[in-house]
Coordinates of C-alpha atoms in Angstrom, one line a residue:
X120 CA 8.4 32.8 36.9
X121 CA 9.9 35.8 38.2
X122 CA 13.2 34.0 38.9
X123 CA 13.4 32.5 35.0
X124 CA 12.4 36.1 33.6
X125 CA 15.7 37.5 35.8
X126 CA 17.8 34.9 34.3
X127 CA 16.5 35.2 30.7
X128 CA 17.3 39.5 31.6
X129 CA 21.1 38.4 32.4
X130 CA 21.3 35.8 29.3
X131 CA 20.1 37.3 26.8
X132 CA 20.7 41.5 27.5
X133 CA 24.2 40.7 26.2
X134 CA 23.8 37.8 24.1
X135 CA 21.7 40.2 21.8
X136 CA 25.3 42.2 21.6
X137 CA 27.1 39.2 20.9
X138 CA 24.9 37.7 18.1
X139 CA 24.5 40.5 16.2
X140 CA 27.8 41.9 17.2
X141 CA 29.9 38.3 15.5
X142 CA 27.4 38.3 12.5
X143 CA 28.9 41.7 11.4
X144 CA 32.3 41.0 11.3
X145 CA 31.9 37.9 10.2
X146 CA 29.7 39.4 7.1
X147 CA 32.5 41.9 6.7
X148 CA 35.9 39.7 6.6
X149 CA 33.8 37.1 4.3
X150 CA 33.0 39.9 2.1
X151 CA 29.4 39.8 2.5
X152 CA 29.1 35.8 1.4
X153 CA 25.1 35.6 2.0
X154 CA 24.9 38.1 -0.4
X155 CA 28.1 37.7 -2.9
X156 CA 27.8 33.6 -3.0
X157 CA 24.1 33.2 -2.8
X158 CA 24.2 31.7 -6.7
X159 CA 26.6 29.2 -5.0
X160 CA 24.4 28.2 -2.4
X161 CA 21.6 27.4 -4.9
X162 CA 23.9 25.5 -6.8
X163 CA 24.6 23.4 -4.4
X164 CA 21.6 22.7 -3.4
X165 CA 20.1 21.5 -6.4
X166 CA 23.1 19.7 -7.3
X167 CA 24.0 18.4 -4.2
X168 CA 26.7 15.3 -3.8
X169 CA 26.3 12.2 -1.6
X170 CA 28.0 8.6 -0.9
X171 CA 27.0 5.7 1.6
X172 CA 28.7 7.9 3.9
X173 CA 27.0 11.0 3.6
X174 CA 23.3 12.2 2.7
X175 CA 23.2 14.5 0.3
X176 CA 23.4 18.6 0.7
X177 CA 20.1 19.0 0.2
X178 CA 19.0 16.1 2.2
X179 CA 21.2 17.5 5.1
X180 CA 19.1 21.3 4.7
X181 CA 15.9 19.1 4.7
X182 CA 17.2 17.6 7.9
X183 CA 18.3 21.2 9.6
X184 CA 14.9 22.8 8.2
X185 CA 12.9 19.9 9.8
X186 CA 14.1 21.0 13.4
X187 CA 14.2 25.0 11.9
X188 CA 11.0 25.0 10.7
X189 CA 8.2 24.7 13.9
X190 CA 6.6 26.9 16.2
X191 CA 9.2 29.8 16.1
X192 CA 7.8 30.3 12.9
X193 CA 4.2 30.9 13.8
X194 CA 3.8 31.4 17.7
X195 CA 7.6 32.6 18.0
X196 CA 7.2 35.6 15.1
X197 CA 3.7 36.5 17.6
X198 CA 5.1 36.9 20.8
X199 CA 8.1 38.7 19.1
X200 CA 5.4 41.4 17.9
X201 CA 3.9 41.2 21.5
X202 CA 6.4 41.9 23.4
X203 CA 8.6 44.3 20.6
X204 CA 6.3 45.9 19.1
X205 CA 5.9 45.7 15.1
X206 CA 9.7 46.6 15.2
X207 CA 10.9 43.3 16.4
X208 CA 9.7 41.7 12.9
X209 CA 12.3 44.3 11.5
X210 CA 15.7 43.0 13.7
X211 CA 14.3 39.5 13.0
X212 CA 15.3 40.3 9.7
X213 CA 18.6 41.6 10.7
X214 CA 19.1 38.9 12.6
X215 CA 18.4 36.3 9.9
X216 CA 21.0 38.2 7.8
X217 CA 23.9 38.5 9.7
X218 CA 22.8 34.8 11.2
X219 CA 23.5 33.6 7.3
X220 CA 27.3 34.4 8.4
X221 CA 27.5 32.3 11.7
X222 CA 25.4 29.2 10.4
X223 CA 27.9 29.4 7.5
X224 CA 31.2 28.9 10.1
X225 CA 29.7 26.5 12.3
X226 CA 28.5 24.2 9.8
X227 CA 31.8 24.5 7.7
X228 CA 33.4 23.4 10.9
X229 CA 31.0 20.6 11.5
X230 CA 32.0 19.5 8.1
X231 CA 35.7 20.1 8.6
X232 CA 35.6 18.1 12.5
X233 CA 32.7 15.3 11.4
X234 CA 34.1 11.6 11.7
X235 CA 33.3 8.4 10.3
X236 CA 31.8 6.3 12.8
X237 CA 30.1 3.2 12.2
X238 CA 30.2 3.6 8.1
X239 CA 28.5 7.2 8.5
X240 CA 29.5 10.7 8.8
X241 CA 28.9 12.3 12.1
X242 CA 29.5 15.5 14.0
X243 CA 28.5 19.0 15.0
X244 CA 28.8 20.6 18.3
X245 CA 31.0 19.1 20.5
X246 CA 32.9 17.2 17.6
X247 CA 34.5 21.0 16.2
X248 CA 35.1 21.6 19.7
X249 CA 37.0 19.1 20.5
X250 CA 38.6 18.7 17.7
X251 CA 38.9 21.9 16.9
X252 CA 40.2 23.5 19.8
X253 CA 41.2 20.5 21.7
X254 CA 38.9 21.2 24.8
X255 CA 37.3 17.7 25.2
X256 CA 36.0 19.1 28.6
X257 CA 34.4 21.9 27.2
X258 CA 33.2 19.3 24.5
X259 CA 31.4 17.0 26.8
X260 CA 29.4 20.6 28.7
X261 CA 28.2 21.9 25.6
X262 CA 27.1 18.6 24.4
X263 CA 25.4 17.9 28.2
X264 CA 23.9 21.6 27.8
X265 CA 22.6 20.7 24.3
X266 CA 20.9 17.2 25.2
X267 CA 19.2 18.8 28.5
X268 CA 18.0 21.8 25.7
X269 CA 16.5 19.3 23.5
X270 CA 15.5 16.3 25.7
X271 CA 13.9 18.1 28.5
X272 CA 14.0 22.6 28.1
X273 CA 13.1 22.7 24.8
X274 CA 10.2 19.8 23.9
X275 CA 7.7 21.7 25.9
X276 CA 7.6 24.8 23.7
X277 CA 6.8 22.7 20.7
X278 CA 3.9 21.3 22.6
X279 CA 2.4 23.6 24.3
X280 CA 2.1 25.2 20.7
X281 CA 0.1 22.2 19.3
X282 CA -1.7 22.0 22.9
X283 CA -3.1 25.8 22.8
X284 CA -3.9 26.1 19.0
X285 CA -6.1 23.4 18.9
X286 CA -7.3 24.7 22.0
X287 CA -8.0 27.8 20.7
X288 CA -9.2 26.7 17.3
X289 CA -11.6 23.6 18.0
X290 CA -11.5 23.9 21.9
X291 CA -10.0 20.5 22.3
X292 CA -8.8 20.1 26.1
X293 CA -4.7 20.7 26.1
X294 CA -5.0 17.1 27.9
X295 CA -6.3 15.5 25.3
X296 CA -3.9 17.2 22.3
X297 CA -1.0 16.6 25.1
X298 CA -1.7 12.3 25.7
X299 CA -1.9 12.8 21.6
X300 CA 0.8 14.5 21.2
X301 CA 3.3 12.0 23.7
X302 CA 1.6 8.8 22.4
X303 CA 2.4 9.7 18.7
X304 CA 6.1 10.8 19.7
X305 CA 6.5 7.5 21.8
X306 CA 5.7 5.4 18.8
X307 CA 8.2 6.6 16.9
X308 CA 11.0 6.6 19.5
X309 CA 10.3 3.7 20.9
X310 CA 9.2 1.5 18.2
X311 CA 7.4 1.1 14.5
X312 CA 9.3 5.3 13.4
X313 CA 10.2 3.8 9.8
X314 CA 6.7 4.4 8.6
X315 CA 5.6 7.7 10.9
X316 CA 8.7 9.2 9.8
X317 CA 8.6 8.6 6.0
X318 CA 4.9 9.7 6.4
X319 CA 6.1 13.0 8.2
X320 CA 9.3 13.6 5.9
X321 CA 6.0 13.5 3.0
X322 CA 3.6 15.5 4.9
X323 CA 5.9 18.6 6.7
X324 CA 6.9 20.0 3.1
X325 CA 3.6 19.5 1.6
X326 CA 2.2 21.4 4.7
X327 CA 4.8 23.8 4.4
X328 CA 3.9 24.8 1.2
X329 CA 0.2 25.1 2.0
X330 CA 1.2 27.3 4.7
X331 CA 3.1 29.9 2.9
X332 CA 0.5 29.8 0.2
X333 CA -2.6 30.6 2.3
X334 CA -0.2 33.8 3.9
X335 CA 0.5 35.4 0.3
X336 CA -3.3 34.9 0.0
X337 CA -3.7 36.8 3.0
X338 CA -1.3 39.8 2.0
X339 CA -2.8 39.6 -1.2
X340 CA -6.4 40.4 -0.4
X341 CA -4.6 42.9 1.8
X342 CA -2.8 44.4 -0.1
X343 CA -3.7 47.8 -0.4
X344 CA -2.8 48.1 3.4
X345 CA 0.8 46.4 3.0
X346 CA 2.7 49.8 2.5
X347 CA 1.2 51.0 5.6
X348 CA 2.3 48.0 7.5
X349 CA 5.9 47.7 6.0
X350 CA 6.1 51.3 6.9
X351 CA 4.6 50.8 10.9
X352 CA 7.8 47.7 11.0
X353 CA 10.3 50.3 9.8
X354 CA 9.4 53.0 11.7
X355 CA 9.5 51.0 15.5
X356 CA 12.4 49.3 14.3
X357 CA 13.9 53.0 14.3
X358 CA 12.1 54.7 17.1
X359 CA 10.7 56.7 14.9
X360 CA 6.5 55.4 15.5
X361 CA 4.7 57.7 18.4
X362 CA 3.3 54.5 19.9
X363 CA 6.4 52.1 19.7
X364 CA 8.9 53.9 19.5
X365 CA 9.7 54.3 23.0
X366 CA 10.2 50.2 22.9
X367 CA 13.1 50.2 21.1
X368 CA 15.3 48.2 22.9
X369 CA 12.8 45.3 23.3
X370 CA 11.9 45.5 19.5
X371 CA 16.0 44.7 18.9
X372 CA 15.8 42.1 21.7
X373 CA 12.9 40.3 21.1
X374 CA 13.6 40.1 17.4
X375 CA 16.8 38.8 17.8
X376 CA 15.9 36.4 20.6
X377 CA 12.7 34.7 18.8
X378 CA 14.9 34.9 15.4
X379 CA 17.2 33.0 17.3
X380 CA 14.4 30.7 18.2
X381 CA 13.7 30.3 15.3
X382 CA 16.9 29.3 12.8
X383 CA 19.4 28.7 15.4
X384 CA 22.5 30.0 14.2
X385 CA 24.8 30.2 16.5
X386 CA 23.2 27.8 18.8
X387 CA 24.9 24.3 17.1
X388 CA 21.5 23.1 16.3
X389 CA 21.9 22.8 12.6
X390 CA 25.4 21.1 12.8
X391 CA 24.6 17.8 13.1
X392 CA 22.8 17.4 9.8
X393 CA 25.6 19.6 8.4
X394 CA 28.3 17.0 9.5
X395 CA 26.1 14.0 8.2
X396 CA 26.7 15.3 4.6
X397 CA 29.0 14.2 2.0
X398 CA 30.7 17.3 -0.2
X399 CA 34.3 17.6 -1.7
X400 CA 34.7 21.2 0.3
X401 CA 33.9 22.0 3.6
X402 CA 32.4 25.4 2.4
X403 CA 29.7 24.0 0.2
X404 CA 28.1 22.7 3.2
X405 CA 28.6 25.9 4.9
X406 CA 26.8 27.4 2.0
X407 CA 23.9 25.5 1.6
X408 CA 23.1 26.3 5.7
X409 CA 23.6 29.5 5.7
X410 CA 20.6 29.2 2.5
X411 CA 18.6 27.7 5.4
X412 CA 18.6 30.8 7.7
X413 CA 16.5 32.4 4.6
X414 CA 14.3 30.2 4.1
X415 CA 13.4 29.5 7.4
X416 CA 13.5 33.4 8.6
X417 CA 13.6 36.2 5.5
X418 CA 10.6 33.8 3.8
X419 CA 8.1 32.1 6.4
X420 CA 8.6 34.4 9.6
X421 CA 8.7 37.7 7.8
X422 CA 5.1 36.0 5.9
X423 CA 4.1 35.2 9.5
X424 CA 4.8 38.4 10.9
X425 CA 3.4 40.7 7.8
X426 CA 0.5 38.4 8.0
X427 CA -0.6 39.1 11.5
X428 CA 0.6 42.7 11.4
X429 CA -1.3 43.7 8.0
X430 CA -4.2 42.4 9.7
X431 CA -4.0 44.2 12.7
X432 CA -3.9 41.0 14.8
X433 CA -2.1 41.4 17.4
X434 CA -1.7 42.8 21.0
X435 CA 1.5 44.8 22.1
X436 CA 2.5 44.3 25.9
X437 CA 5.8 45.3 27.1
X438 CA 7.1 43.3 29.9
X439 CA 6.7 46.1 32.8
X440 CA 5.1 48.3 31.4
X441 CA 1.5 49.2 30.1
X442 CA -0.5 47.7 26.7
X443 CA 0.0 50.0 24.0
X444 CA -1.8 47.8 21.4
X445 CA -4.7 45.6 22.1
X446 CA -6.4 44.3 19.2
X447 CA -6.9 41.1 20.5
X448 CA -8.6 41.6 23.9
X449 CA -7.5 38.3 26.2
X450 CA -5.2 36.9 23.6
X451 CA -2.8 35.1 24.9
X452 CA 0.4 35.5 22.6
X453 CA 1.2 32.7 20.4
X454 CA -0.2 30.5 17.7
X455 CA -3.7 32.5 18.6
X456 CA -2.4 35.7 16.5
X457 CA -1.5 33.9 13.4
X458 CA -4.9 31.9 13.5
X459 CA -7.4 35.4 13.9
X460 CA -4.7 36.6 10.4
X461 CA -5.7 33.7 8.4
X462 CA -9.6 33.3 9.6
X463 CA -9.8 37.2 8.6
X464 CA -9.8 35.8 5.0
X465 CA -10.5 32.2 5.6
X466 CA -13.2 32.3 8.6
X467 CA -14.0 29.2 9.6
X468 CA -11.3 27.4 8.5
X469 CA -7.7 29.7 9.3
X470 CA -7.8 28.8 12.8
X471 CA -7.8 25.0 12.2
X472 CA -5.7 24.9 9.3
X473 CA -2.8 26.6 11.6
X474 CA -3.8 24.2 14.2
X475 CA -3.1 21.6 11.8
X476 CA 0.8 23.3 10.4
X477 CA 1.5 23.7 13.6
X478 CA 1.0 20.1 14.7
X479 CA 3.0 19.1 12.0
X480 CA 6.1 21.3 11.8
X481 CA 6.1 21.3 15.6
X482 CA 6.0 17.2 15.9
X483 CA 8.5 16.7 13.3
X484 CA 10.8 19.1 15.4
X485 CA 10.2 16.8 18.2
X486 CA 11.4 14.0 16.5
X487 CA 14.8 15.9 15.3
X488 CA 15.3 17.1 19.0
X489 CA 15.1 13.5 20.1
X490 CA 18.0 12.7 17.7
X491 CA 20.1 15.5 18.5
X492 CA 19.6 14.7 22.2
X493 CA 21.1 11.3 21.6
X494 CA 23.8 12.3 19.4
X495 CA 25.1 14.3 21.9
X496 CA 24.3 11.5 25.1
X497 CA 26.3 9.4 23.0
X498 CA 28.9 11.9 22.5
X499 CA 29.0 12.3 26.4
X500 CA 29.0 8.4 27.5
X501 CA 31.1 8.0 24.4
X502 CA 28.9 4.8 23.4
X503 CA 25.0 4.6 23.5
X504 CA 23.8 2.5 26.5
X505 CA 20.3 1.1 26.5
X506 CA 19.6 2.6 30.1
X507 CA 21.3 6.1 28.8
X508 CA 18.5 6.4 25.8
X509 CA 15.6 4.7 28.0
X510 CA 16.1 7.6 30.7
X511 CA 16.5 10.1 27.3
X512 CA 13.3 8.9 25.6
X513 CA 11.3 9.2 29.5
X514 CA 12.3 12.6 30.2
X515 CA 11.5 13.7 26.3
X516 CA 8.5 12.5 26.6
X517 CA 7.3 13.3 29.8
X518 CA 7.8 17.1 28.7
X519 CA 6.7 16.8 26.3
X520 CA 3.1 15.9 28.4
X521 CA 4.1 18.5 31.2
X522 CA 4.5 21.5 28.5
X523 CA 1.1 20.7 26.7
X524 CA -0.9 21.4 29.8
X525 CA 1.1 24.8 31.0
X526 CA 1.0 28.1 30.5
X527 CA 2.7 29.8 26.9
X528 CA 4.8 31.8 29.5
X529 CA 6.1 29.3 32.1
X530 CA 7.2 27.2 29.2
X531 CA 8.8 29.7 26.5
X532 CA 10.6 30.8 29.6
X533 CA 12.1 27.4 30.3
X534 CA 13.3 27.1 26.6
X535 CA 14.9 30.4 26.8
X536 CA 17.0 29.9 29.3
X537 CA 18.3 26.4 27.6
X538 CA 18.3 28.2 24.3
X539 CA 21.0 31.3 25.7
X540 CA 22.7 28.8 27.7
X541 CA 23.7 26.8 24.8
X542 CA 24.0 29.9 22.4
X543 CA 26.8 31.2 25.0
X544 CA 28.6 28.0 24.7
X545 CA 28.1 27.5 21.2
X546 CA 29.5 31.5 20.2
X547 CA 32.2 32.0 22.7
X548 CA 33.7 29.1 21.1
X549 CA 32.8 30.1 17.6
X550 CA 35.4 33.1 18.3
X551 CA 38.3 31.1 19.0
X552 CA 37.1 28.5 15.6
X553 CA 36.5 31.3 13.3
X554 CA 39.8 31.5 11.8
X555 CA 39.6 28.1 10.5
X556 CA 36.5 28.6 8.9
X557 CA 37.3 31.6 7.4
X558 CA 40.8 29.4 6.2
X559 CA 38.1 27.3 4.2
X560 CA 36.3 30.1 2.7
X561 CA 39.4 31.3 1.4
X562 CA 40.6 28.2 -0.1
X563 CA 36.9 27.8 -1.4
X564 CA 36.9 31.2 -3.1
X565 CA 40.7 30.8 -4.8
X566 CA 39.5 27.6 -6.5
X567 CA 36.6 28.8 -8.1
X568 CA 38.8 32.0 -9.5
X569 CA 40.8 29.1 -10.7
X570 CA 38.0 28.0 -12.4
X571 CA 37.9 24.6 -10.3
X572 CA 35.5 22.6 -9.2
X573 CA 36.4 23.1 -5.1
X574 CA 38.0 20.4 -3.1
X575 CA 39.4 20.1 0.1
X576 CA 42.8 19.3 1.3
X577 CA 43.2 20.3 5.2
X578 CA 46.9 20.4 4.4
X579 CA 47.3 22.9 2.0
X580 CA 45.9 25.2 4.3
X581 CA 47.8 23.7 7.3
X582 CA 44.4 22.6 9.4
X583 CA 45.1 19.8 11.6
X584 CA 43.0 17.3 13.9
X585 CA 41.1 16.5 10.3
X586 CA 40.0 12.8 10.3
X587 CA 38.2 13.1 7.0
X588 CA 39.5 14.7 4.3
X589 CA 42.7 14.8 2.6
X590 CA 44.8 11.6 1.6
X591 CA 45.0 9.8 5.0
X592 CA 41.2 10.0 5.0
X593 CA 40.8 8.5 1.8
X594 CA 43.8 6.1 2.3
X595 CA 41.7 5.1 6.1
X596 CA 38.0 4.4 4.3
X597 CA 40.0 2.2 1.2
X598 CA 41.4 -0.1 4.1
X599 CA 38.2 0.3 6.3
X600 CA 36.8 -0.8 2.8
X601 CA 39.1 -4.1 1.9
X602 CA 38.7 -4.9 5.8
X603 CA 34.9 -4.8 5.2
X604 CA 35.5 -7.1 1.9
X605 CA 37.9 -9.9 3.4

């Protein structure tokens, strides 16, 4: 444990830099987008295109949110607070804002680099890289990086969340919740997922609702004490709080590591469902992503974390140095502090009902993780042998089992290694692919002074290495097409 913490200390000390570093200038050149073309992004949304190539936009943000949306928004906003202080729900925030800017370029570019395979779109990660910067080698280790995150360093964490709530809530043995928990998975990986997953794709957003609607009932009757609260985030976030302000530093790092957790941008995560879209403009996509990091982050972590801070449950426990909030004597940190917030309005019945979110948004995450871990073992092998995926589908769910049945720490520390490893990929190679991005976005923005409705053209703007877009791509899927007829 001490040799994962050490390794987590050298990752993520100047990742923190870096994230929030390349969200800034990348919220300056683009002239502030998330804020400027946020009428766009809803736009978009709600009138989202789509072919038999491509899912729709918003069908592609359902897609992203479904792996988004999990146990960084309930256990990951807690041990953010337990290990940062108040403060840490503050840079979350910041995080989330300038994030907007990054999941904007990289899933631009997954739109710009996707390629038609097998009558579909596909892309993300490794696609922009290599097409993008012409690195296949560097291609083929971020995409071996990303299916070892999701197929064996991440599934765990998801788990163990489910494993511990339920744990905590009805005392069910993490044994039991974990032979659940794998069974359920394997039946949809394996065999008969139509159903399970049309049932989950029904169930998640329902749940999701129910779930921000009980936490604006708990500010609500709490109300009177939200100033107070809002003022305790501000003032750690600054240094400025007698208590936390000396934790500064690990209020900015935690927030921006469990924010990171939590909406992934920067980490390539939410590329694949970008690339799997079909718009007439790169950008659009872009747009309707960089919405995501909102709604996953600004809406249902910030309602986590006011939640369990308004209600005073939480503990506060610096790594190395001494408790300076305990509120929650023997607490682990996790799902636990977001359970004792709602049953402090709902007793009886918070603790299970988080139990029961958890389970949800945390098992449809594993079911996106499998995916992406195969789009990218497919990417490596470039093909997708039977014994590749067998050996895939074994070691997801066999950590699934093993994370269920450890400790919070062990395993969050195993996911944040995998999570910095591929973030460092992911970003140093975002710096070299900005320009392109940003090539879009202007092209994007000079059409709608124009008052056009935006398409793309990789030409006009002299991008090369495009397989979709642009006359050759439409003159390629007409003969794919009269192929397909004869």
């Amino acid at each position: 444990m001490d040799v994962l913490t050490q390794i987590n200390d050298w990752l993520w000390a100047p990742l923190v830099v870096l994230v929030l570093g390349f969200g800034l200038v990348l919220t300056v050149v683009t002239r502030c987008l998330q804020v400027r073309l946020l009428p766009e992004m809803v736009r978009q949304i709600v009138r989202g295109e789509k072919s038999e190539e491509g899912i729709s936009s918003f069908q592609a943000l359902s897609l992203t949110l479904s792996s988004r949306i999990g146990v960084g928004n309930i256990a990951g906003v807690a041990t953010a607070i337990a290990a940062g202080g108040p403060g840490a729900l503050f840079w979350m925030a910041v995080m989330a804002f300038l994030g907007g800017a990054t999941a904007f370029v990289e899933s631009t570019l997954a739109q710009v680099y996707k390629r038609r395979i097998d009558g579909q779109f596909r892309g993300g990660l490794p696609y922009y890289i290599e097409k993008g910067l012409g690195l296949r080698k560097v291609a083929v280790v971020a995409a071996s990086v990303a299916a070892l995150l999701y197929a064996v360093l991440a599934p765990g964490i998801q788990s163990n969340a489910i494993s511990s709530s339920f744990e905590s809530a009805l005392g069910v043995d993490p044994l039991v919740t974990g032979l659940v928990i794998t069974g359920a998975l394997a039946l949809i990986i394996i065999g008969g997922r139509q159903r399970i997953v049309k049932f989950v794709e029904v169930i998640v957003p329902f749940m999701a609702g129910l779930y921000i609607l009980a936490a604006v009932v708990v500010l609500a009757s709490n109300a009177t004490a939200l100033p107070a609260a809002v003022g305790l985030v501000l003032s750690s976030a600054f240094g400025a709080h007698s208590v936390f302000g000396g934790i500064l530093g690990s209020a900015i790092a935690w927030g921006v590591r469990r924010a990171l957790f939590s909406n992934v941008a920067g980490v390539g995560e939410g590329t694949y469902g970008s690339a799997a879209a079909q718009v007439s403009h790169p950008a659009k996509q872009g747009l309707v992503q960089s919405f995501s990091i909102y709604i996953d982050t600004l809406f249902i972590c910030m309602a986590t974390g006011l939640m369990i801070i308004v209600t005073g449950a939480y503990n506060v426990e610096p790594a190395g140095g001494p408790a300076l909030a305990t509120n929650l004597p023997g607490t682990e940190a996790g799902p636990a502090y977001t359970q004792a917030a709602m049953d402090s309005v709902f007793s009886g019945t918070g603790g299970p009902f988080v139990a029961v979110a958890i389970a949800l948004f945390a098992f449809s995450t594993l079911v996106a993780f499998y995916y992406i871990s195969e789009t990218n073992l497919t990417y490596v092998l470039d093909r997708t042998p039977a014994a590749g995926t067998a050996v895939l589908k074994v070691l997801l769910l066999g950590m699934t089992f093993w994370g269920a049945v450890q400790s919070a720490d062990l395993i969050w520390a195993i996911g944040d290694v995998g999570y910095a490893a591929l973030a460092w990929v992911n970003m140093l190679c975002l710096l070299f692919l900005a320009k392109p991005a940003l090539r879009v976005l202007r092209d994007f923005d000079a059409q709608r002074r124009r008052g056009q409705e935006p398409t793309f053209d990789p030409a006009s703007i002299g991008l090369t290495g495009v397989e979709c877009w642009g006359p050759e791509a439409e003159r390629a899927a007409r003969a794919v097409e009269d192929r397909d007829r004869s």
